[in-house]
mmCIF file of C-alpha atoms in Angstrom:
data_model
loop_
_atom_site.group_PDB
_atom_site.id
_atom_site.type_symbol
_atom_site.label_atom_id
_atom_site.label_comp_id
_atom_site.label_asym_id
_atom_site.label_seq_id
_atom_site.Cartn_x
_atom_site.Cartn_y
_atom_site.Cartn_z
ATOM 1 C CA GLY I 1 8.307 13.234 13.401
ATOM 2 C CA ALA I 2 4.826 12.392 13.703
ATOM 3 C CA GLY I 3 4.532 10.140 10.718
ATOM 4 C CA VAL I 4 6.474 8.879 7.252
ATOM 5 C CA SER I 5 8.061 12.039 5.730
ATOM 6 C CA GLN I 6 9.084 11.401 1.972
ATOM 7 C CA THR I 7 11.246 14.021 0.087
ATOM 8 C CA PRO I 8 10.788 15.421 -2.347
ATOM 9 C CA SER I 9 6.811 15.283 -2.720
ATOM 10 C CA ASN I 10 7.440 16.129 -6.641
ATOM 11 C CA LYS I 11 10.241 15.295 -8.640
ATOM 12 C CA VAL I 12 10.719 15.699 -12.612
ATOM 13 C CA THR I 13 13.750 14.782 -14.276
ATOM 14 C CA GLU I 14 14.873 14.164 -17.764
ATOM 15 C CA LYS I 15 15.431 10.999 -19.208
ATOM 16 C CA GLY I 16 18.599 9.342 -18.431
ATOM 17 C CA LYS I 17 19.329 11.259 -15.135
ATOM 18 C CA TYR I 18 19.699 10.165 -11.968
ATOM 19 C CA VAL I 19 17.209 10.409 -8.783
ATOM 20 C CA GLU I 20 17.296 10.078 -5.094
ATOM 21 C CA LEU I 21 13.884 9.538 -3.110
ATOM 22 C CA ARG I 22 14.378 10.058 0.667
ATOM 23 C CA CYS I 23 12.151 8.638 3.408
ATOM 24 C CA ASP I 24 12.262 9.253 6.865
ATOM 25 C CA PRO I 25 10.479 6.586 8.658
ATOM 26 C CA ILE I 26 8.357 6.908 12.067
ATOM 27 C CA SER I 27 10.994 6.818 14.766
ATOM 28 C CA GLY I 28 11.731 3.524 16.152
ATOM 29 C CA HIS I 29 10.422 1.563 13.280
ATOM 30 C CA THR I 30 12.215 -1.293 12.624
ATOM 31 C CA ALA I 31 11.057 -1.999 9.447
ATOM 32 C CA LEU I 32 10.829 0.400 5.968
ATOM 33 C CA TYR I 33 9.317 -0.790 2.627
ATOM 34 C CA TRP I 34 9.274 0.915 -0.673
ATOM 35 C CA TYR I 35 6.247 0.372 -2.934
ATOM 36 C CA ARG I 36 5.855 2.076 -6.471
ATOM 37 C CA GLN I 37 2.287 2.991 -7.513
ATOM 38 C CA SER I 38 1.166 3.697 -11.326
ATOM 39 C CA LEU I 39 -1.617 5.189 -12.242
ATOM 40 C CA GLY I 40 -4.991 2.887 -11.894
ATOM 41 C CA GLN I 41 -2.940 0.317 -9.998
ATOM 42 C CA GLY I 42 -2.280 -0.627 -6.331
ATOM 43 C CA PRO I 43 0.986 -0.054 -4.785
ATOM 44 C CA GLU I 44 3.378 -2.558 -6.180
ATOM 45 C CA PHE I 45 6.043 -3.874 -3.541
ATOM 46 C CA LEU I 46 9.453 -2.932 -4.421
ATOM 47 C CA ILE I 47 12.205 -3.552 -1.300
ATOM 48 C CA TYR I 48 11.690 -3.997 2.239
ATOM 49 C CA PHE I 49 14.453 -3.265 4.984
ATOM 50 C CA GLN I 50 14.590 -4.514 8.698
ATOM 51 C CA GLY I 51 17.166 -2.703 10.017
ATOM 52 C CA THR I 52 20.047 -1.514 7.990
ATOM 53 C CA GLY I 53 19.542 -4.492 5.636
ATOM 54 C CA ALA I 54 17.604 -5.325 2.839
ATOM 55 C CA ALA I 55 15.292 -8.629 4.158
ATOM 56 C CA ASP I 56 14.139 -8.591 0.596
ATOM 57 C CA ASP I 57 14.751 -6.628 -2.407
ATOM 58 C CA SER I 58 12.952 -8.990 -4.999
ATOM 59 C CA GLY I 59 10.610 -6.321 -6.082
ATOM 60 C CA LEU I 60 13.250 -4.278 -7.594
ATOM 61 C CA PRO I 61 12.327 -4.380 -11.569
ATOM 62 C CA ASN I 62 15.979 -4.040 -12.411
ATOM 63 C CA ASP I 63 19.876 -3.056 -11.553
ATOM 64 C CA ARG I 64 19.031 0.670 -12.311
ATOM 65 C CA PHE I 65 16.945 0.643 -8.783
ATOM 66 C CA PHE I 66 19.116 0.608 -5.498
ATOM 67 C CA ALA I 67 18.087 1.525 -1.961
ATOM 68 C CA VAL I 68 20.052 1.960 1.430
ATOM 69 C CA ARG I 69 19.318 2.536 4.679
ATOM 70 C CA PRO I 70 22.888 2.496 6.375
ATOM 71 C CA GLU I 71 21.667 3.960 9.939
ATOM 72 C CA GLY I 72 18.696 1.710 10.272
ATOM 73 C CA SER I 73 16.511 4.818 9.983
ATOM 74 C CA VAL I 74 16.428 7.242 6.936
ATOM 75 C CA SER I 75 16.322 5.583 3.557
ATOM 76 C CA THR I 76 17.118 6.373 0.222
ATOM 77 C CA LEU I 77 15.703 5.033 -3.157
ATOM 78 C CA LYS I 78 17.918 5.764 -6.047
ATOM 79 C CA ILE I 79 17.475 5.169 -9.808
ATOM 80 C CA GLN I 80 19.629 5.264 -12.403
ATOM 81 C CA ARG I 81 19.211 6.371 -15.861
ATOM 82 C CA THR I 82 15.792 6.888 -15.655
ATOM 83 C CA GLU I 83 13.137 5.807 -17.953
ATOM 84 C CA ARG I 84 10.254 7.459 -18.963
ATOM 85 C CA GLY I 85 8.426 4.021 -17.726
ATOM 86 C CA ASP I 86 9.642 4.887 -14.116
ATOM 87 C CA SER I 87 7.244 7.488 -13.801
ATOM 88 C CA ALA I 88 5.239 7.120 -10.814
ATOM 89 C CA VAL I 89 4.386 7.348 -7.310
ATOM 90 C CA TYR I 90 6.933 6.048 -4.949
ATOM 91 C CA LEU I 91 5.705 5.268 -1.612
ATOM 92 C CA CYS I 92 7.480 4.371 1.724
ATOM 93 C CA ALA I 93 6.155 3.202 4.632
ATOM 94 C CA SER I 94 7.391 1.887 8.263
ATOM 95 C CA SER I 95 6.189 -0.500 10.809
ATOM 96 C CA SER I 96 7.432 -1.317 14.200
ATOM 97 C CA GLU I 97 7.732 -5.201 13.348
ATOM 98 C CA GLY I 98 8.873 -7.001 10.130
ATOM 99 C CA LEU I 99 6.636 -9.672 9.984
ATOM 100 C CA GLY I 100 3.652 -8.058 8.610
ATOM 101 C CA ASN I 101 1.947 -8.470 12.159
ATOM 102 C CA THR I 102 1.481 -5.127 12.506
ATOM 103 C CA GLU I 103 0.087 -1.681 10.644
ATOM 104 C CA ALA I 104 2.578 -0.309 8.030
ATOM 105 C CA PHE I 105 2.214 3.413 7.911
ATOM 106 C CA PHE I 106 2.834 5.486 4.707
ATOM 107 C CA GLY I 107 3.964 8.457 3.695
ATOM 108 C CA GLN I 108 2.687 10.765 1.216
ATOM 109 C CA GLY I 109 4.668 9.508 -1.470
ATOM 110 C CA THR I 110 7.028 11.275 -4.164
ATOM 111 C CA ARG I 111 5.648 11.704 -7.482
ATOM 112 C CA LEU I 112 8.260 11.063 -10.189
ATOM 113 C CA THR I 113 8.064 12.129 -13.445
ATOM 114 C CA VAL I 114 10.533 11.376 -16.240
ATOM 115 C CA VAL I 115 10.466 13.357 -19.286
ATOM 116 C CA ALA C 1 3.225 -16.179 -5.519
ATOM 117 C CA GLN C 2 0.420 -14.221 -3.691
ATOM 118 C CA SER C 3 -1.998 -12.061 -5.442
ATOM 119 C CA VAL C 4 -5.047 -9.933 -4.593
ATOM 120 C CA SER C 5 -8.071 -9.382 -6.812
ATOM 121 C CA GLN C 6 -10.613 -6.734 -6.204
ATOM 122 C CA HIS C 7 -13.629 -7.264 -8.394
ATOM 123 C CA ASN C 8 -14.781 -3.595 -8.791
ATOM 124 C CA HIS C 9 -12.551 -0.872 -10.150
ATOM 125 C CA HIS C 10 -15.198 2.037 -10.226
ATOM 126 C CA VAL C 11 -18.530 2.137 -7.625
ATOM 127 C CA ILE C 12 -20.518 5.061 -7.330
ATOM 128 C CA LEU C 13 -23.386 4.942 -4.659
ATOM 129 C CA SER C 14 -26.041 7.471 -3.519
ATOM 130 C CA GLU C 15 -25.532 8.662 0.338
ATOM 131 C CA ALA C 16 -27.108 5.912 2.385
ATOM 132 C CA ALA C 17 -26.416 3.150 0.399
ATOM 133 C CA SER C 18 -25.349 0.082 1.617
ATOM 134 C CA LEU C 19 -21.734 -0.862 0.583
ATOM 135 C CA GLU C 20 -19.538 -3.875 -0.526
ATOM 136 C CA LEU C 21 -16.336 -4.086 -2.066
ATOM 137 C CA GLY C 22 -14.785 -7.874 -3.226
ATOM 138 C CA CYS C 23 -11.440 -8.977 -2.639
ATOM 139 C CA ASN C 24 -10.211 -12.349 -3.418
ATOM 140 C CA TYR C 25 -6.478 -13.551 -2.475
ATOM 141 C CA SER C 26 -4.511 -16.446 -3.922
ATOM 142 C CA TYR C 27 -1.956 -17.537 -1.076
ATOM 143 C CA GLY C 28 -2.160 -21.128 0.093
ATOM 144 C CA GLY C 29 -0.847 -20.393 3.681
ATOM 145 C CA THR C 30 -2.017 -18.386 6.838
ATOM 146 C CA VAL C 31 -2.303 -14.700 5.698
ATOM 147 C CA ASN C 32 -2.964 -11.132 7.219
ATOM 148 C CA LEU C 33 -5.530 -9.358 5.787
ATOM 149 C CA PHE C 34 -5.948 -5.481 5.459
ATOM 150 C CA TRP C 35 -8.053 -2.932 3.708
ATOM 151 C CA TYR C 36 -6.309 0.567 3.387
ATOM 152 C CA VAL C 37 -8.196 3.699 2.435
ATOM 153 C CA GLN C 38 -6.828 6.701 0.396
ATOM 154 C CA TYR C 39 -8.792 9.798 0.692
ATOM 155 C CA PRO C 40 -8.389 12.463 -2.126
ATOM 156 C CA GLY C 41 -4.807 14.104 -1.716
ATOM 157 C CA GLN C 42 -4.034 12.046 1.441
ATOM 158 C CA HIS C 43 -1.392 8.914 2.026
ATOM 159 C CA LEU C 44 -2.894 5.466 2.568
ATOM 160 C CA GLN C 45 -4.092 4.994 5.645
ATOM 161 C CA LEU C 46 -5.321 1.345 7.600
ATOM 162 C CA LEU C 47 -8.868 0.874 7.495
ATOM 163 C CA LEU C 48 -8.939 -2.412 9.525
ATOM 164 C CA LYS C 49 -7.005 -5.851 9.745
ATOM 165 C CA TYR C 50 -7.472 -9.408 10.514
ATOM 166 C CA PHE C 51 -4.892 -11.559 11.809
ATOM 167 C CA SER C 52 -6.698 -14.423 13.795
ATOM 168 C CA GLY C 53 -9.745 -14.820 15.706
ATOM 169 C CA ASP C 54 -12.958 -13.547 15.060
ATOM 170 C CA PRO C 55 -13.788 -13.365 11.101
ATOM 171 C CA LEU C 56 -15.639 -10.455 11.352
ATOM 172 C CA VAL C 57 -13.520 -7.275 11.814
ATOM 173 C CA LYS C 58 -14.653 -4.155 12.707
ATOM 174 C CA GLY C 59 -12.377 -0.778 11.567
ATOM 175 C CA ILE C 60 -12.647 2.635 11.692
ATOM 176 C CA LYS C 61 -15.653 4.670 10.465
ATOM 177 C CA GLY C 62 -18.264 1.955 10.659
ATOM 178 C CA PHE C 63 -16.685 -0.392 8.177
ATOM 179 C CA GLU C 64 -16.380 -4.140 8.769
ATOM 180 C CA ALA C 65 -14.728 -6.837 6.728
ATOM 181 C CA GLU C 66 -15.338 -10.555 6.829
ATOM 182 C CA PHE C 67 -12.554 -13.436 6.292
ATOM 183 C CA ILE C 68 -13.953 -16.348 4.321
ATOM 184 C CA LYS C 69 -11.287 -18.655 4.552
ATOM 185 C CA SER C 70 -13.034 -21.247 2.541
ATOM 186 C CA LYS C 71 -13.808 -18.651 -0.267
ATOM 187 C CA PHE C 72 -10.228 -17.068 0.290
ATOM 188 C CA SER C 73 -12.126 -13.930 0.600
ATOM 189 C CA PHE C 74 -12.088 -10.413 2.776
ATOM 190 C CA ASN C 75 -14.773 -8.262 1.436
ATOM 191 C CA LEU C 76 -15.318 -4.921 2.910
ATOM 192 C CA ARG C 77 -18.808 -3.631 3.762
ATOM 193 C CA LYS C 78 -20.439 -0.821 5.286
ATOM 194 C CA PRO C 79 -23.987 -0.313 5.972
ATOM 195 C CA SER C 80 -24.877 3.275 5.027
ATOM 196 C CA VAL C 81 -21.985 5.157 3.141
ATOM 197 C CA GLN C 82 -21.547 9.092 3.491
ATOM 198 C CA TRP C 83 -20.217 11.615 1.077
ATOM 199 C CA SER C 84 -16.970 11.332 3.249
ATOM 200 C CA ASP C 85 -16.466 7.954 2.326
ATOM 201 C CA THR C 86 -15.374 9.031 -1.341
ATOM 202 C CA ALA C 87 -11.885 7.483 -1.815
ATOM 203 C CA GLU C 88 -10.038 4.773 -3.026
ATOM 204 C CA TYR C 89 -9.897 1.466 -1.348
ATOM 205 C CA PHE C 90 -7.055 -0.861 -1.524
ATOM 206 C CA CYS C 91 -7.106 -4.553 -0.199
ATOM 207 C CA ALA C 92 -4.047 -5.964 1.243
ATOM 208 C CA VAL C 93 -2.474 -9.630 1.884
ATOM 209 C CA ASN C 94 0.657 -10.646 3.809
ATOM 210 C CA ALA C 95 1.640 -13.973 4.442
ATOM 211 C CA ARG C 96 2.235 -14.559 8.018
ATOM 212 C CA THR C 97 5.186 -16.764 8.299
ATOM 213 C CA GLY C 98 8.371 -15.678 7.071
ATOM 214 C CA GLY C 99 6.583 -13.131 5.277
ATOM 215 C CA PHE C 100 6.644 -9.250 5.283
ATOM 216 C CA LYS C 101 5.796 -8.451 1.677
ATOM 217 C CA THR C 102 2.364 -6.672 1.422
ATOM 218 C CA ILE C 103 0.587 -7.241 -1.808
ATOM 219 C CA PHE C 104 -1.903 -4.774 -2.723
ATOM 220 C CA GLY C 105 -4.999 -5.359 -4.997
ATOM 221 C CA ALA C 106 -5.538 -2.426 -7.933
ATOM 222 C CA GLY C 107 -7.863 -0.828 -5.752
ATOM 223 C CA THR C 108 -11.572 0.190 -6.124
ATOM 224 C CA ARG C 109 -12.436 3.610 -6.523
ATOM 225 C CA LEU C 110 -15.720 4.714 -4.636
ATOM 226 C CA PHE C 111 -17.692 8.205 -5.141
ATOM 227 C CA VAL C 112 -20.333 8.809 -3.181
ATOM 228 C CA LYS C 113 -23.016 11.095 -4.509
ATOM 229 C CA ALA C 114 -24.240 13.886 -1.900
#
Protein backbone atom coordinates (compact mmCIF):
# COMPACT_ATOMS: atom_id res chain seq x y z
CA GLY A 1 0.00 0.00 0.00
CA ALA A 2 0.90 3.64 -0.11
CA GLY A 3 1.44 4.04 3.62
CA VAL A 4 1.92 2.13 6.85
CA SER A 5 -1.19 0.19 7.69
CA GLN A 6 -2.12 -0.97 11.18
CA THR A 7 -4.91 -3.31 12.13
CA PRO A 8 -7.16 -3.27 13.98
CA SER A 9 -7.67 0.45 14.44
CA ASN A 10 -9.35 -0.19 17.76
CA LYS A 11 -9.16 -3.15 20.11
CA VAL A 12 -11.02 -3.61 23.36
CA THR A 13 -9.99 -6.59 25.44
CA GLU A 14 -10.49 -7.89 28.93
CA LYS A 15 -7.74 -7.85 31.50
CA GLY A 16 -5.70 -11.03 31.29
CA LYS A 17 -6.39 -11.71 27.62
CA TYR A 18 -3.87 -12.04 24.81
CA VAL A 19 -3.83 -9.55 21.91
CA GLU A 20 -2.01 -9.22 18.60
CA LEU A 21 -1.53 -5.97 16.77
CA ARG A 22 -0.49 -6.00 13.14
CA CYS A 23 1.63 -3.59 11.12
CA ASP A 24 2.07 -3.54 7.34
CA PRO A 25 5.01 -1.25 6.56
CA ILE A 26 5.64 0.62 3.34
CA SER A 27 6.81 -1.83 0.70
CA GLY A 28 10.59 -2.06 0.58
CA HIS A 29 11.21 -0.41 3.94
CA THR A 30 13.72 -2.48 5.86
CA ALA A 31 13.35 -0.72 9.19
CA LEU A 32 10.23 -1.07 11.30
CA TYR A 33 9.51 0.48 14.69
CA TRP A 34 6.87 0.03 17.34
CA TYR A 35 5.97 2.85 19.70
CA ARG A 36 3.37 3.23 22.43
CA GLN A 37 1.63 6.52 23.09
CA SER A 38 -0.28 7.12 26.27
CA LEU A 39 -2.63 10.04 26.77
CA GLY A 40 -0.73 13.31 27.04
CA GLN A 41 2.61 11.72 26.24
CA GLY A 42 4.84 11.47 23.22
CA PRO A 43 5.48 8.16 21.46
CA GLU A 44 7.54 5.82 23.63
CA PHE A 45 9.98 3.51 21.82
CA LEU A 46 9.29 -0.20 22.19
CA ILE A 47 11.23 -2.16 19.59
CA TYR A 48 13.04 -1.76 16.30
CA PHE A 49 13.50 -4.30 13.48
CA GLN A 50 16.06 -4.19 10.73
CA GLY A 51 14.86 -6.83 8.32
CA THR A 52 13.65 -9.89 10.19
CA GLY A 53 15.66 -9.38 13.34
CA ALA A 54 14.92 -7.25 16.35
CA ALA A 55 17.89 -4.90 16.45
CA ASP A 56 16.80 -3.20 19.64
CA ASP A 57 14.03 -4.38 21.95
CA SER A 58 15.15 -2.36 24.94
CA GLY A 59 11.88 -0.44 25.06
CA LEU A 60 9.64 -3.45 25.65
CA PRO A 61 8.32 -2.88 29.18
CA ASN A 62 8.36 -6.53 30.31
CA ASP A 63 8.24 -10.10 29.05
CA ARG A 64 4.51 -9.93 28.38
CA PHE A 65 5.38 -7.95 25.27
CA PHE A 66 6.87 -9.60 22.21
CA ALA A 67 7.11 -8.70 18.54
CA VAL A 68 7.98 -10.62 15.41
CA ARG A 69 8.70 -9.84 11.79
CA PRO A 70 9.28 -13.29 10.27
CA GLU A 71 9.62 -12.32 6.60
CA GLY A 72 11.02 -8.85 7.01
CA SER A 73 7.79 -7.14 6.09
CA VAL A 74 4.65 -7.45 8.24
CA SER A 75 5.18 -7.26 11.97
CA THR A 76 3.01 -8.38 14.85
CA LEU A 77 3.17 -6.99 18.37
CA LYS A 78 1.93 -9.53 20.88
CA ILE A 79 0.83 -8.76 24.41
CA GLN A 80 0.12 -11.55 26.87
CA ARG A 81 -1.95 -11.31 30.05
CA THR A 82 -2.98 -7.75 29.26
CA GLU A 83 -3.27 -5.25 32.09
CA ARG A 84 -5.24 -2.02 32.31
CA GLY A 85 -1.97 -0.11 32.21
CA ASP A 86 -1.33 -1.46 28.71
CA SER A 87 -4.13 0.73 27.38
CA ALA A 88 -2.60 3.13 24.88
CA VAL A 89 -2.26 3.83 21.17
CA TYR A 90 0.32 1.51 19.63
CA LEU A 91 2.10 3.11 16.69
CA CYS A 92 4.07 1.45 13.97
CA ALA A 93 6.52 3.26 11.70
CA SER A 94 8.81 2.22 8.89
CA SER A 95 11.76 3.77 7.12
CA SER A 96 14.04 2.83 4.30
CA GLU A 97 17.15 2.79 6.48
CA GLY A 98 17.80 1.88 10.05
CA LEU A 99 20.29 4.50 11.11
CA GLY A 100 17.82 7.26 11.64
CA ASN A 101 18.96 9.16 8.61
CA THR A 102 15.66 9.00 6.84
CA GLU A 103 12.13 9.88 7.66
CA ALA A 104 10.00 7.42 9.60
CA PHE A 105 6.49 7.05 8.23
CA PHE A 106 3.84 6.35 10.83
CA GLY A 107 0.61 4.40 10.66
CA GLN A 108 -2.64 5.56 12.21
CA GLY A 109 -2.07 3.39 15.25
CA THR A 110 -4.08 0.81 17.10
CA ARG A 111 -5.98 2.08 20.12
CA LEU A 112 -5.88 -0.67 22.72
CA THR A 113 -8.26 -0.51 25.64
CA VAL A 114 -7.97 -3.09 28.40
CA VAL A 115 -11.08 -3.26 30.59
CA ALA B 1 20.46 8.21 27.76
CA GLN B 2 18.75 10.47 25.31
CA SER B 3 15.85 12.62 26.41
CA VAL B 4 13.76 15.36 24.84
CA SER B 5 12.06 18.19 26.66
CA GLN B 6 9.34 20.34 25.16
CA HIS B 7 8.73 23.47 27.15
CA ASN B 8 5.06 24.07 26.52
CA HIS B 9 2.33 21.48 26.74
CA HIS B 10 -0.46 23.74 25.51
CA VAL B 11 -0.27 26.88 23.39
CA ILE B 12 -3.20 29.02 22.26
CA LEU B 13 -2.67 31.65 19.58
CA SER B 14 -4.78 33.81 17.35
CA GLU B 15 -4.42 33.57 13.59
CA ALA B 16 -1.48 35.55 12.20
CA ALA B 17 0.39 35.38 15.50
CA SER B 18 3.95 34.15 15.48
CA LEU B 19 4.80 30.75 16.90
CA GLU B 20 7.85 29.40 18.65
CA LEU B 21 7.84 25.99 20.31
CA GLY B 22 10.82 25.10 22.44
CA CYS B 23 12.68 21.80 22.31
CA ASN B 24 15.81 20.80 24.20
CA TYR B 25 17.49 17.44 24.05
CA SER B 26 19.98 15.63 26.17
CA TYR B 27 22.65 13.67 24.33
CA GLY B 28 26.36 14.19 24.13
CA GLY B 29 26.98 12.93 20.61
CA THR B 30 25.85 13.81 17.11
CA VAL B 31 22.13 13.75 16.60
CA ASN B 32 19.45 13.89 13.98
CA LEU B 33 16.58 16.15 14.94
CA PHE B 34 12.96 16.09 13.86
CA TRP B 35 9.68 17.84 14.32
CA TYR B 36 6.58 15.75 13.72
CA VAL B 37 3.01 17.02 13.58
CA GLN B 38 -0.22 15.20 14.31
CA TYR B 39 -3.38 16.87 13.03
CA PRO B 40 -6.66 15.89 14.68
CA GLY B 41 -7.62 12.39 13.64
CA GLN B 42 -4.51 11.87 11.54
CA HIS B 43 -1.24 10.03 11.93
CA LEU B 44 2.14 11.51 12.78
CA GLN B 45 3.77 13.28 9.85
CA LEU B 46 7.25 14.70 9.46
CA LEU B 47 7.33 18.50 9.50
CA LEU B 48 11.06 18.96 9.10
CA LYS B 49 14.37 17.38 9.94
CA TYR B 50 17.99 18.30 10.56
CA PHE B 51 20.90 16.00 9.81
CA SER B 52 23.77 18.33 9.00
CA GLY B 53 24.65 21.56 7.25
CA ASP B 54 22.71 24.79 7.61
CA PRO B 55 21.32 24.83 11.16
CA LEU B 56 18.25 26.72 9.99
CA VAL B 57 15.95 24.13 8.47
CA LYS B 58 12.85 24.89 6.47
CA GLY B 59 9.97 22.46 6.39
CA ILE B 60 6.50 22.22 4.99
CA LYS B 61 3.72 24.76 5.45
CA GLY B 62 6.05 27.62 6.31
CA PHE B 63 7.59 26.05 9.39
CA GLU B 64 11.26 26.32 10.20
CA ALA B 65 13.51 25.21 13.01
CA GLU B 66 16.94 26.27 14.18
CA PHE B 67 19.50 23.88 15.61
CA ILE B 68 21.67 25.57 18.22
CA LYS B 69 24.26 23.01 19.21
CA SER B 70 25.60 24.96 22.18
CA LYS B 71 22.14 25.12 23.68
CA PHE B 72 21.09 21.57 22.71
CA SER B 73 18.00 23.16 21.24
CA PHE B 74 15.88 22.74 18.13
CA ASN B 75 13.05 25.25 18.40
CA LEU B 76 10.21 25.29 15.90
CA ARG B 77 8.98 28.59 14.46
CA LYS B 78 6.37 29.96 12.13
CA PRO B 79 5.97 33.70 11.48
CA SER B 80 2.20 33.65 11.04
CA VAL B 81 0.03 30.73 12.11
CA GLN B 82 -3.23 29.69 10.54
CA TRP B 83 -6.27 27.98 12.00
CA SER B 84 -5.24 24.85 10.06
CA ASP B 85 -2.03 24.65 12.11
CA THR B 86 -4.06 23.45 15.09
CA ALA B 87 -2.37 20.17 15.93
CA GLU B 88 0.01 18.46 18.31
CA TYR B 89 3.71 18.96 17.64
CA PHE B 90 6.42 16.54 18.70
CA CYS B 91 10.14 17.13 18.80
CA ALA B 92 12.26 14.00 18.34
CA VAL B 93 15.93 13.09 18.53
CA ASN B 94 17.89 10.21 17.07
CA ALA B 95 21.54 9.49 17.75
CA ARG B 96 23.36 9.34 14.44
CA THR B 97 26.08 6.81 15.09
CA GLY B 98 24.76 3.34 15.73
CA GLY B 99 21.47 4.89 16.65
CA PHE B 100 18.05 4.18 15.30
CA LYS B 101 15.96 4.70 18.39
CA THR B 102 14.10 7.95 17.95
CA ILE B 103 13.10 9.52 21.24
CA PHE B 104 10.10 11.85 21.31
CA GLY B 105 9.19 14.72 23.53
CA ALA B 106 5.84 14.80 25.31
CA GLY B 107 4.35 17.05 22.64
CA THR B 108 2.84 20.54 22.48
CA ARG B 109 -0.82 20.99 21.70
CA LEU B 110 -1.33 24.10 19.59
CA PHE B 111 -4.77 25.63 19.22
CA VAL B 112 -5.14 28.50 16.76
CA LYS B 113 -8.22 30.66 17.16
CA ALA B 114 -9.81 31.77 13.91
